[in-house]
CSV table of C-alpha atoms and ligand atoms in Angstrom, one decimal:
chain,number,residue,atom,x,y,z
F,21,MET,CA,-18.8,9.8,-32.7
F,22,LYS,CA,-15.8,12.0,-34.0
F,23,ILE,CA,-12.7,10.8,-31.9
F,24,THR,CA,-9.0,12.0,-31.9
F,25,ALA,CA,-6.8,8.9,-32.4
F,26,VAL,CA,-2.9,8.2,-32.9
F,27,VAL,CA,-3.1,6.0,-36.2
F,28,LEU,CA,-0.2,4.1,-37.8
F,29,ASN,CA,-0.9,3.6,-41.6
F,30,SER,CA,2.2,2.3,-42.7
F,31,VAL,CA,5.1,0.6,-41.3
F,32,GLY,CA,8.0,3.1,-40.5
F,33,GLY,CA,5.3,5.8,-39.5
F,34,PRO,CA,5.3,8.3,-38.3
F,35,VAL,CA,2.1,8.3,-36.7
F,36,SER,CA,-0.4,10.8,-37.4
F,37,VAL,CA,-3.0,12.3,-34.8
F,38,ASP,CA,-6.2,12.1,-36.7
F,39,THR,CA,-10.0,12.4,-36.5
F,40,LEU,CA,-12.0,9.1,-37.0
F,41,ASP,CA,-15.4,8.1,-36.8
F,42,LEU,CA,-16.1,5.9,-33.9
F,43,ASP,CA,-19.4,3.5,-34.0
F,44,GLU,CA,-21.4,2.7,-30.9
F,45,PRO,CA,-20.6,-0.1,-28.5
F,46,ARG,CA,-22.6,-3.5,-29.9
F,47,ALA,CA,-23.3,-6.2,-27.4
F,48,GLY,CA,-20.5,-7.0,-24.6
F,49,GLU,CA,-19.0,-3.7,-25.4
F,50,VAL,CA,-18.6,-0.4,-23.8
F,51,LEU,CA,-17.4,2.9,-24.6
F,52,VAL,CA,-14.3,4.6,-22.6
F,53,LYS,CA,-13.5,7.7,-22.0
F,54,MET,CA,-9.7,7.5,-21.9
F,55,ALA,CA,-7.9,9.3,-19.2
F,56,ALA,CA,-4.5,8.0,-19.6
F,57,SER,CA,-2.0,5.9,-21.5
F,58,GLY,CA,1.4,4.8,-21.5
F,59,VAL,CA,3.6,4.5,-24.4
F,60,CYS,CA,5.4,1.1,-24.7
F,61,HIS,CA,8.1,-0.6,-26.7
F,62,SER,CA,5.5,-3.0,-28.2
F,63,ASP,CA,3.7,0.0,-29.9
F,64,GLN,CA,6.9,1.0,-31.4
F,65,HIS,CA,7.7,-2.5,-32.4
F,66,VAL,CA,4.5,-2.0,-34.8
F,67,VAL,CA,5.7,1.0,-36.2
F,68,THR,CA,9.0,-0.4,-37.1
F,69,GLY,CA,7.5,-3.4,-38.5
F,70,ARG,CA,9.4,-5.8,-35.7
F,71,HIS,CA,6.0,-7.2,-34.6
F,72,PRO,CA,3.6,-7.1,-37.9
F,73,GLY,CA,0.5,-5.1,-37.0
F,74,ASP,CA,-2.9,-5.0,-39.3
F,75,LEU,CA,-2.8,-1.8,-40.7
F,76,PRO,CA,-4.0,1.0,-40.7
F,77,CYS,CA,-4.6,0.9,-36.7
F,78,VAL,CA,-5.3,2.9,-33.6
F,79,LEU,CA,-2.2,2.1,-31.3
F,80,GLY,CA,-1.9,2.0,-27.6
F,81,HIS,CA,-2.4,-1.2,-25.1
F,82,GLU,CA,-1.8,0.6,-21.6
F,83,GLY,CA,-4.6,2.4,-20.9
F,84,ALA,CA,-7.6,3.5,-18.2
F,85,GLY,CA,-10.5,5.8,-18.4
F,86,GLU,CA,-14.2,6.0,-17.4
F,87,VAL,CA,-17.3,3.9,-18.9
F,88,VAL,CA,-19.6,6.5,-20.5
F,89,ALA,CA,-22.0,4.2,-22.2
F,90,LEU,CA,-22.9,0.6,-22.8
F,91,GLY,CA,-23.8,-1.4,-25.4
F,92,PRO,CA,-26.5,-4.8,-25.2
F,93,ASP,CA,-25.8,-7.1,-23.0
F,94,VAL,CA,-23.2,-5.7,-20.7
F,95,THR,CA,-23.2,-7.1,-17.1
F,96,GLN,CA,-19.7,-6.2,-15.8
F,97,VAL,CA,-19.4,-2.8,-16.0
F,98,GLN,CA,-21.6,0.0,-15.5
F,99,VAL,CA,-21.3,3.9,-16.6
F,100,GLY,CA,-19.6,5.8,-14.2
F,101,ASP,CA,-16.7,3.0,-13.6
F,102,ARG,CA,-13.4,3.9,-13.5
F,103,VAL,CA,-11.8,1.0,-15.6
F,104,ALA,CA,-8.0,-0.4,-16.0
F,105,LEU,CA,-7.9,-2.0,-19.8
F,106,ASN,CA,-6.3,-5.4,-19.9
F,107,TRP,CA,-5.1,-6.6,-23.4
F,108,ILE,CA,-4.9,-10.3,-22.4
F,109,PRO,CA,-8.6,-11.0,-21.0
F,110,SER,CA,-9.0,-14.7,-20.5
F,111,CYS,CA,-12.0,-17.4,-20.8
F,112,LYS,CA,-11.6,-18.8,-17.4
F,113,ALA,CA,-12.8,-22.2,-18.9
F,114,CYS,CA,-10.1,-23.7,-21.2
F,115,PHE,CA,-7.0,-25.6,-20.6
F,116,TYR,CA,-5.0,-22.8,-19.7
F,117,CYS,CA,-7.4,-20.6,-17.6
F,118,GLU,CA,-8.1,-24.3,-15.5
F,119,ARG,CA,-4.5,-24.6,-14.9
F,120,GLY,CA,-4.2,-21.1,-13.6
F,121,GLN,CA,-2.1,-19.7,-16.5
F,122,HIS,CA,-4.8,-17.1,-17.7
F,123,HIS,CA,-2.1,-14.9,-19.6
F,124,LEU,CA,-1.9,-18.1,-21.8
F,125,CYS,CA,-5.6,-18.5,-23.0
F,126,ARG,CA,-6.0,-17.5,-26.6
F,127,GLU,CA,-9.6,-18.0,-26.4
F,128,VAL,CA,-10.6,-14.4,-26.0
F,129,VAL,CA,-7.5,-12.8,-27.3
F,130,GLY,CA,-7.8,-14.5,-30.8
F,131,PRO,CA,-10.0,-12.0,-32.7
F,132,LEU,CA,-8.7,-9.1,-30.7
F,133,TRP,CA,-5.0,-9.7,-32.0
F,134,ALA,CA,-6.4,-10.0,-35.4
F,135,GLY,CA,-7.2,-6.4,-35.5
F,136,PHE,CA,-10.9,-6.2,-34.5
F,137,LEU,CA,-13.0,-6.7,-31.6
F,138,LEU,CA,-14.4,-10.0,-30.3
F,139,ASP,CA,-17.5,-10.1,-33.2
F,140,GLY,CA,-14.5,-10.1,-36.1
F,141,THR,CA,-15.4,-6.2,-36.8
F,142,SER,CA,-14.2,-3.3,-36.5
F,143,ARG,CA,-15.6,0.1,-34.9
F,144,LEU,CA,-13.3,2.6,-36.3
F,145,SER,CA,-13.4,4.5,-39.6
F,146,ARG,CA,-11.8,7.2,-41.5
F,147,GLY,CA,-14.2,8.3,-44.4
F,148,ASN,CA,-14.7,4.7,-46.2
F,149,GLN,CA,-11.7,3.2,-45.0
F,150,MET,CA,-11.9,0.7,-42.1
F,151,ILE,CA,-9.3,0.8,-39.7
F,152,HIS,CA,-8.3,-1.6,-37.4
F,153,HIS,CA,-7.9,-1.8,-33.7
F,154,TYR,CA,-4.7,-2.9,-32.0
F,155,SER,CA,-4.5,-5.3,-29.1
F,156,GLY,CA,-8.4,-4.9,-28.6
F,157,ILE,CA,-8.1,-1.9,-26.5
F,158,SER,CA,-6.6,0.6,-28.7
F,159,THR,CA,-5.9,3.5,-26.2
F,160,TRP,CA,-4.0,6.2,-28.1
F,161,ALA,CA,-7.6,8.1,-28.5
F,162,ASP,CA,-9.5,9.8,-26.4
F,163,HIS,CA,-12.4,7.8,-26.6
F,164,MET,CA,-12.7,4.0,-27.5
F,165,VAL,CA,-14.9,1.1,-27.8
F,166,VAL,CA,-13.6,-1.9,-26.1
F,167,PRO,CA,-15.2,-5.3,-25.0
F,168,GLN,CA,-16.3,-5.7,-21.6
F,169,VAL,CA,-14.2,-8.5,-20.7
F,170,CYS,CA,-11.2,-6.0,-21.0
F,171,CYS,CA,-12.1,-3.5,-18.4
F,172,SER,CA,-10.7,-4.2,-14.8
F,173,VAL,CA,-12.9,-1.8,-12.2
F,174,LEU,CA,-10.4,0.3,-10.1
F,175,ASP,CA,-10.9,1.7,-6.6
F,176,PRO,CA,-11.6,5.6,-7.1
F,177,ALA,CA,-8.6,6.1,-5.1
F,178,VAL,CA,-6.1,4.8,-7.9
F,179,PRO,CA,-4.9,7.7,-10.3
F,180,PHE,CA,-5.9,6.8,-14.1
F,181,GLU,CA,-1.8,7.3,-14.9
F,182,VAL,CA,-1.1,4.7,-12.4
F,183,ALA,CA,-4.0,2.6,-13.3
F,184,ALA,CA,-2.5,3.0,-17.3
F,185,LEU,CA,1.0,1.5,-16.3
F,186,ILE,CA,-0.2,-1.4,-14.2
F,187,GLY,CA,-2.4,-2.5,-17.1
F,188,CYS,CA,0.8,-3.3,-19.2
F,189,ALA,CA,4.7,-2.4,-17.8
F,190,VAL,CA,4.0,-2.7,-14.2
F,191,SER,CA,1.9,-5.9,-14.4
F,192,THR,CA,4.7,-7.4,-16.6
F,193,GLY,CA,8.0,-6.5,-14.9
F,194,VAL,CA,6.5,-7.6,-11.2
F,195,GLY,CA,4.7,-10.4,-12.6
F,196,ALA,CA,8.2,-11.5,-14.0
F,197,ALA,CA,10.1,-11.1,-10.7
F,198,PHE,CA,7.3,-13.1,-8.6
F,199,HIS,CA,5.9,-15.8,-10.9
F,200,GLN,CA,8.7,-16.5,-13.5
F,201,GLY,CA,11.9,-15.2,-11.2
F,202,ASN,CA,10.3,-16.4,-8.2
F,203,VAL,CA,12.3,-14.0,-6.0
F,204,GLY,CA,12.2,-14.1,-2.3
F,205,PRO,CA,13.7,-12.4,0.8
F,206,GLY,CA,17.8,-13.1,0.4
F,207,ASP,CA,17.8,-13.0,-3.3
F,208,ARG,CA,20.2,-11.2,-5.4
F,209,VAL,CA,19.1,-10.3,-8.8
F,210,ALA,CA,20.0,-8.4,-11.5
F,211,VAL,CA,17.9,-6.6,-14.1
F,212,VAL,CA,19.2,-5.6,-17.8
F,213,GLY,CA,17.3,-2.5,-18.9
F,214,ALA,CA,16.0,-0.2,-17.0
F,215,GLY,CA,13.1,1.1,-19.1
F,216,GLY,CA,9.1,0.5,-18.0
F,217,VAL,CA,9.3,-3.1,-17.7
F,218,GLY,CA,12.7,-3.3,-16.1
F,219,LEU,CA,12.0,-1.0,-13.5
F,220,SER,CA,8.9,-2.6,-12.6
F,221,VAL,CA,10.9,-5.7,-12.1
F,222,ILE,CA,13.1,-4.1,-9.6
F,223,MET,CA,9.9,-2.7,-8.0
F,224,GLY,CA,8.6,-6.4,-7.7
F,225,ALA,CA,12.1,-7.6,-6.7
F,226,ALA,CA,12.1,-5.0,-4.0
F,227,MET,CA,8.2,-6.2,-3.1
F,228,ALA,CA,9.4,-9.6,-3.0
F,229,GLY,CA,12.1,-8.9,-0.3
F,230,ALA,CA,15.4,-9.5,-2.3
F,231,GLU,CA,18.3,-8.6,-0.5
F,232,ARG,CA,20.7,-7.0,-3.4
F,233,ILE,CA,18.9,-5.8,-6.9
F,234,ILE,CA,21.3,-4.6,-9.2
F,235,ALA,CA,19.8,-2.2,-12.1
F,236,VAL,CA,21.9,-2.6,-15.5
F,237,ASP,CA,21.3,0.1,-18.0
F,238,ARG,CA,23.7,1.9,-20.7
F,239,GLU,CA,22.2,5.4,-19.6
F,240,PRO,CA,24.1,6.5,-16.3
F,241,ALA,CA,21.1,9.0,-16.1
F,242,LYS,CA,18.8,6.1,-14.9
F,243,ARG,CA,20.7,5.8,-11.9
F,244,GLY,CA,18.4,7.9,-9.6
F,245,LEU,CA,15.2,6.8,-10.9
F,246,ALA,CA,16.2,2.8,-10.7
F,247,LEU,CA,17.6,3.7,-6.8
F,248,ALA,CA,14.3,5.4,-5.9
F,249,LEU,CA,12.2,2.4,-7.0
F,250,GLY,CA,14.1,-0.1,-4.9
F,251,ALA,CA,17.4,-1.3,-6.8
F,252,THR,CA,20.3,-1.5,-4.2
F,253,ASN,CA,23.1,-1.0,-6.9
F,254,PHE,CA,23.6,0.5,-10.5
F,255,VAL,CA,25.9,-0.8,-12.9
F,256,VAL,CA,26.1,0.9,-16.5
F,257,SER,CA,26.1,-1.5,-19.1
F,258,ASP,CA,29.4,-1.7,-20.6
F,259,GLY,CA,31.9,-4.7,-21.4
F,260,SER,CA,32.1,-5.2,-17.5
F,261,ALA,CA,28.9,-4.8,-16.3
F,262,ILE,CA,28.9,-8.8,-15.9
F,263,GLU,CA,31.9,-8.8,-14.2
F,264,ALA,CA,30.4,-6.2,-11.7
F,265,VAL,CA,27.0,-8.2,-11.3
F,266,ARG,CA,29.5,-10.9,-10.2
F,267,GLU,CA,31.7,-9.1,-7.7
F,268,LEU,CA,28.2,-7.9,-5.9
F,269,THR,CA,26.9,-11.6,-5.6
F,270,GLY,CA,29.9,-13.2,-4.2
F,271,GLY,CA,31.8,-13.6,-7.3
F,272,ARG,CA,28.9,-16.5,-8.2
F,273,GLY,CA,26.7,-14.5,-10.2
F,274,ALA,CA,23.0,-13.5,-9.7
F,275,ASP,CA,20.4,-16.0,-8.5
F,276,VAL,CA,18.0,-14.4,-11.2
F,277,VAL,CA,18.9,-12.2,-14.1
F,278,PHE,CA,16.1,-10.3,-15.9
F,279,GLU,CA,16.8,-9.3,-19.5
F,280,ALA,CA,14.2,-6.7,-19.8
F,281,ILE,CA,14.9,-5.4,-23.3
F,282,GLY,CA,14.4,-8.2,-25.8
F,283,ASN,CA,18.0,-8.1,-27.5
F,284,PRO,CA,19.2,-11.4,-28.4
F,285,GLY,CA,22.9,-10.4,-27.9
F,286,LEU,CA,22.1,-9.2,-24.5
F,287,GLN,CA,20.4,-12.3,-23.7
F,288,GLN,CA,23.0,-14.3,-24.9
F,289,SER,CA,26.1,-12.7,-22.6
F,290,TRP,CA,24.2,-12.4,-19.8
F,291,ILE,CA,23.7,-16.2,-19.4
F,292,ASP,CA,26.9,-15.5,-17.8
F,293,GLY,CA,25.9,-12.9,-15.1
F,294,VAL,CA,23.8,-16.1,-13.6
F,295,ARG,CA,24.9,-18.4,-10.8
F,296,PRO,CA,25.3,-22.1,-11.1
F,297,GLY,CA,21.6,-23.4,-10.6
F,298,GLY,CA,20.2,-19.5,-11.8
F,299,VAL,CA,17.8,-18.5,-13.7
F,300,LEU,CA,17.8,-16.2,-16.7
F,301,VAL,CA,14.2,-14.7,-17.0
F,302,LEU,CA,13.3,-13.3,-20.7
F,303,VAL,CA,11.1,-10.4,-20.0
F,304,GLY,CA,11.8,-8.1,-22.7
F,305,ILE,CA,10.2,-9.0,-26.2
F,306,GLY,CA,12.5,-9.4,-29.2
F,307,GLY,CA,11.8,-9.3,-32.9
F,308,THR,CA,9.4,-12.3,-33.8
F,309,ALA,CA,12.2,-13.2,-36.4
F,310,GLU,CA,15.1,-12.9,-34.3
F,311,THR,CA,16.8,-15.9,-32.4
F,312,THR,CA,19.0,-16.2,-29.6
F,313,PRO,CA,21.9,-18.8,-29.4
F,314,PHE,CA,22.9,-20.2,-25.9
F,315,ASN,CA,26.0,-22.3,-25.0
F,316,CYS,CA,24.0,-26.0,-24.1
F,317,ALA,CA,27.1,-27.0,-22.6
F,318,GLU,CA,27.2,-24.1,-20.1
F,319,LEU,CA,23.4,-24.3,-19.4
F,320,THR,CA,23.9,-27.9,-18.8
F,321,ARG,CA,26.8,-28.0,-16.3
F,322,GLY,CA,25.7,-24.9,-14.8
F,323,HIS,CA,22.3,-26.1,-14.2
F,324,LYS,CA,20.6,-22.9,-15.4
F,325,SER,CA,17.5,-22.6,-16.8
F,326,VAL,CA,16.1,-19.8,-19.4
F,327,LYS,CA,12.7,-18.8,-19.1
F,328,GLY,CA,10.5,-16.8,-21.2
F,329,SER,CA,7.7,-14.5,-19.0
F,330,TYR,CA,4.9,-13.0,-20.6
F,331,PHE,CA,2.7,-10.0,-19.5
F,332,ALA,CA,1.6,-10.6,-15.8
F,333,ALA,CA,2.8,-14.4,-15.9
F,334,THR,CA,-0.8,-14.9,-14.1
F,335,ASP,CA,-4.1,-13.9,-14.8
F,336,ALA,CA,-3.9,-10.3,-16.0
F,337,GLY,CA,-7.0,-9.0,-14.6
F,338,GLN,CA,-6.4,-10.5,-11.1
F,339,ALA,CA,-2.8,-9.0,-11.1
F,340,ILE,CA,-4.6,-5.4,-12.2
F,341,GLU,CA,-6.5,-5.7,-8.9
F,342,ASP,CA,-3.9,-6.6,-6.7
F,343,LEU,CA,-1.2,-4.6,-7.9
F,344,CYS,CA,-3.7,-1.8,-7.5
F,345,ALA,CA,-3.9,-2.8,-4.1
F,346,ALA,CA,-0.3,-2.6,-3.5
F,347,TYR,CA,0.0,0.6,-5.0
F,348,LEU,CA,-2.7,2.1,-2.4
F,349,ALA,CA,-0.7,0.4,0.4
F,350,GLY,CA,2.5,2.2,-0.5
F,351,ARG,CA,4.2,-0.9,-1.4
F,352,LEU,CA,4.5,-0.4,-5.0
F,353,PRO,CA,5.5,3.4,-6.1
F,354,VAL,CA,4.1,3.6,-9.7
F,355,ASP,CA,3.6,7.2,-9.5
F,356,ARG,CA,7.5,7.5,-9.3
F,357,LEU,CA,7.9,5.7,-12.7
F,358,ILE,CA,6.3,8.5,-14.4
F,359,SER,CA,8.7,10.9,-15.9
F,360,LYS,CA,6.8,12.8,-18.7
F,361,ARG,CA,3.2,13.5,-19.2
F,362,VAL,CA,2.0,14.9,-22.6
F,363,ARG,CA,-1.0,15.7,-25.0
F,364,VAL,CA,-1.8,13.2,-27.5
F,365,ASP,CA,-1.1,15.9,-30.2
F,366,ASP,CA,2.7,15.5,-28.9
F,367,VAL,CA,2.8,11.6,-29.0
F,368,GLN,CA,5.4,11.6,-31.3
F,369,GLN,CA,7.6,13.4,-28.3
F,370,ALA,CA,6.3,10.6,-26.1
F,371,LEU,CA,7.8,8.0,-28.6
F,372,ASP,CA,11.6,10.2,-28.8
F,373,ALA,CA,11.6,10.2,-25.2
F,374,MET,CA,11.0,6.5,-24.8
F,375,LEU,CA,13.5,5.9,-27.2
F,376,SER,CA,16.1,8.4,-25.6
F,377,GLY,CA,16.4,5.8,-23.1
F,378,THR,CA,16.8,8.3,-20.6
F,379,GLU,CA,13.4,8.6,-19.0
F,380,GLY,CA,10.9,6.6,-17.3
F,381,ARG,CA,7.5,6.3,-18.2
F,382,THR,CA,6.0,8.9,-20.6
F,383,VAL,CA,2.0,8.9,-20.4
F,384,ILE,CA,-0.6,10.5,-22.7
F,385,VAL,CA,-3.0,12.4,-20.6
F,386,TYR,CA,-6.6,13.2,-22.2
F,387,HIS,CA,-8.9,15.5,-21.5
O,405,ZN,ZN1,3.0,-2.8,-23.2
O,406,ZN,ZN1,-9.3,-19.6,-21.1
């Protein structure tokens, strides 16, 4: 079939909205009619080459839609199911899965992250040219063939655009708060960077019962949104932001600081915003060639930890299910995170809005 999709042809972009050929789903695969897809910095990292990708490819890794056709041997979903797409499906049987660290499983994501589906081939082409998949789910397209293991069946009451964001930014942020920050009642935390992931850390910390949640962002316009999602304080990121966080935490520093941007300079400096015995959680992802130096004596004497937090920091499929339930229970206001909706033809607008740093999440809506 012919589809409309956002293609990145070469590093640096721009992305183009093209008509492509999409083959039918093969064994274990399904055809999803996409309804909504988020726009995430990880997509932008592929555009800039900060994270090298296999090109040309169809970008997008936060999406939800309806299953409209099945390949052979599909047992986990049915035609008509509403699904959120998950870019880290797990095998449930390897070393990591047996230890509950499904997000570290590489058995299933290996071929997916090599730019193909699970059998090592692509369903996408443009004339005679093969086009790569991205993250196994390539959600910036009006239809896409995906492996059934990437599908989380949704409660029909969850809006597609909410489910799309739960599929990456929200799971990443809330997972960092619960599983790596171990945030609990009474904690005082700071969240550096109020983008899609940072705002989701804020929602997660609020769900976990943190007493003080200090949002830090260079853009004063983010204050209202950060407070609406659960922050108790907002600090503009400038030379005095760390001092401001200390003042708000009894002069000690935060129990947990979340760096939600992936900026080595910020990661390095914000260890000073962590109280002795506290934790710096790195949830924003930097470039694959970048390094962050830390003062080791400060880490040792201060008994501080630095932790990386990847995606949902647990079983992603389970996290999507749990967070959709939390949304329906009114405990996770994901819809307030959405600041803009665009058509796929205006994907560049969505990327620009994200890079401007003044918005919440922009969602591409299809059909
Ligand atoms: Zn993402
Ligand atoms: Zn596994």
